[in-house]
XYZ file of C-alpha atoms in Angstrom:
146
model
C -15.143 -19.097 -27.934
C -11.754 -17.733 -28.974
C -10.224 -14.614 -27.458
C -10.810 -12.671 -30.678
C -14.479 -13.680 -30.699
C -14.811 -12.631 -27.047
C -13.331 -9.229 -27.880
C -15.779 -8.813 -30.787
C -18.668 -9.822 -28.531
C -17.479 -7.341 -25.883
C -17.389 -4.508 -28.442
C -20.921 -5.400 -29.502
C -22.157 -5.491 -25.899
C -20.548 -2.184 -24.921
C -22.015 -0.385 -27.948
C -25.500 -1.871 -27.564
C -28.521 0.407 -27.251
C -29.661 -1.611 -24.232
C -28.375 -0.542 -20.826
C -28.458 -4.112 -19.478
C -26.258 -5.242 -22.405
C -23.709 -2.518 -21.705
C -23.667 -3.438 -18.004
C -23.197 -7.107 -18.889
C -20.384 -5.976 -21.182
C -18.735 -4.158 -18.296
C -18.854 -7.362 -16.237
C -17.355 -9.270 -19.147
C -14.651 -6.615 -19.505
C -13.782 -6.969 -15.812
C -13.386 -10.740 -16.284
C -11.211 -10.226 -19.344
C -9.007 -7.739 -17.489
C -8.696 -10.129 -14.563
C -7.540 -12.848 -16.973
C -5.277 -10.398 -18.819
C -7.060 -10.913 -22.154
C -6.653 -8.026 -24.615
C -6.120 -5.678 -21.676
C -5.212 -2.620 -23.728
C -8.197 -2.935 -26.078
C -10.588 -3.651 -23.203
C -9.332 -0.626 -21.254
C -9.837 1.607 -24.331
C -13.401 0.322 -24.698
C -14.153 0.947 -21.017
C -12.579 4.429 -21.150
C -14.746 5.276 -24.153
C -17.828 4.065 -22.293
C -16.845 6.026 -19.163
C -16.527 9.236 -21.188
C -19.331 8.961 -23.725
C -22.198 6.853 -22.391
C -25.429 8.779 -21.961
C -26.318 6.956 -18.733
C -24.254 8.255 -15.813
C -24.581 5.037 -13.795
C -23.082 3.110 -16.711
C -20.272 5.679 -16.886
C -19.697 5.222 -13.150
C -19.603 1.420 -13.496
C -17.038 1.685 -16.277
C -14.912 4.127 -14.232
C -15.051 1.880 -11.177
C -13.991 -1.104 -13.269
C -11.044 0.835 -14.663
C -10.052 2.033 -11.203
C -10.212 -1.502 -9.789
C -8.043 -2.804 -12.628
C -5.556 0.025 -12.130
C -5.370 -0.697 -8.397
C -4.773 -4.385 -9.090
C -2.048 -3.726 -11.653
C -0.324 -0.950 -9.670
C -0.759 -1.585 -5.961
C 0.289 1.232 -3.638
C 3.816 0.993 -2.286
C 4.265 -0.715 1.040
C 4.189 1.545 4.051
C 7.583 2.256 5.568
C 8.474 0.225 8.589
C 7.747 2.573 11.464
C 9.153 0.179 14.046
C 12.735 0.377 12.739
C 14.826 3.324 13.917
C 18.453 4.335 13.751
C 20.593 5.007 16.830
C 23.990 6.632 16.323
C 26.744 5.288 18.585
C 28.330 8.060 20.652
C 31.743 6.335 20.474
C 32.300 5.112 16.899
C 29.462 7.150 15.272
C 28.042 4.169 13.387
C 24.275 3.995 12.994
C 22.703 0.892 14.541
C 19.245 -0.015 13.247
C 16.996 -1.328 15.988
C 13.483 -2.703 16.220
C 11.086 -0.898 18.575
C 9.168 -4.156 19.017
C 12.258 -5.638 20.669
C 13.703 -2.709 22.636
C 10.568 -0.902 23.827
C 8.565 -3.516 25.764
C 9.002 -3.243 29.514
C 9.899 -6.945 29.628
C 13.025 -6.380 27.500
C 16.451 -6.928 29.082
C 17.633 -3.405 28.307
C 18.157 -0.698 30.903
C 15.982 2.312 30.402
C 15.264 5.766 31.700
C 11.968 7.530 31.176
C 12.144 11.310 31.183
C 9.063 13.509 31.119
C 9.446 16.883 29.434
C 6.494 19.133 28.735
C 4.150 16.258 29.618
C 5.787 14.093 26.937
C 7.431 10.819 27.889
C 10.737 10.044 26.203
C 12.466 6.726 26.674
C 16.255 6.538 26.796
C 17.484 2.988 26.362
C 20.980 1.609 26.797
C 21.965 -0.453 23.745
C 25.182 -2.136 22.652
C 26.771 -0.912 19.437
C 26.966 -3.679 16.855
C 30.211 -2.213 15.491
C 32.395 -1.289 18.474
C 30.639 -3.302 21.209
C 30.295 -0.359 23.625
C 27.070 0.529 25.433
C 25.470 3.883 24.729
C 22.211 5.603 25.627
C 19.830 6.595 22.871
C 16.410 8.258 22.817
C 13.710 5.952 21.465
C 10.209 7.045 20.444
C 8.451 4.067 22.050
C 4.916 5.402 21.899
C 2.643 2.506 20.981
C 5.307 -0.175 21.453
C 5.402 -0.533 25.259
């Protein structure tokens, strides 16, 4: 069956008087969207079904199919890396970007001080500036990385 014939068959299925035909059409539409076949036309057909079908469960199926396709085509942006932090050198004022996974574990080679203020632990770690080579102390929010 050609792509044009599949699209015609899909239109016929989605406009059928039988609920089972419309549901089978939704499944076919999902397959066509997954294979990127006539995506724009298929989305318009599903949107029409989601708005105008008399059976709410069929409307819901069409909406869910559209939402799944949208999520696949436009995935959410990646979460920011929460383990990277900037430490400003007190001598040359350059910002050094460090990895909490490397500097926070107690087994690391870095000297550290732990200060408790208002029942909150704050780690101060001595690091070497990548720009000027001098050691400086910086506060590091190590919670969850020790």
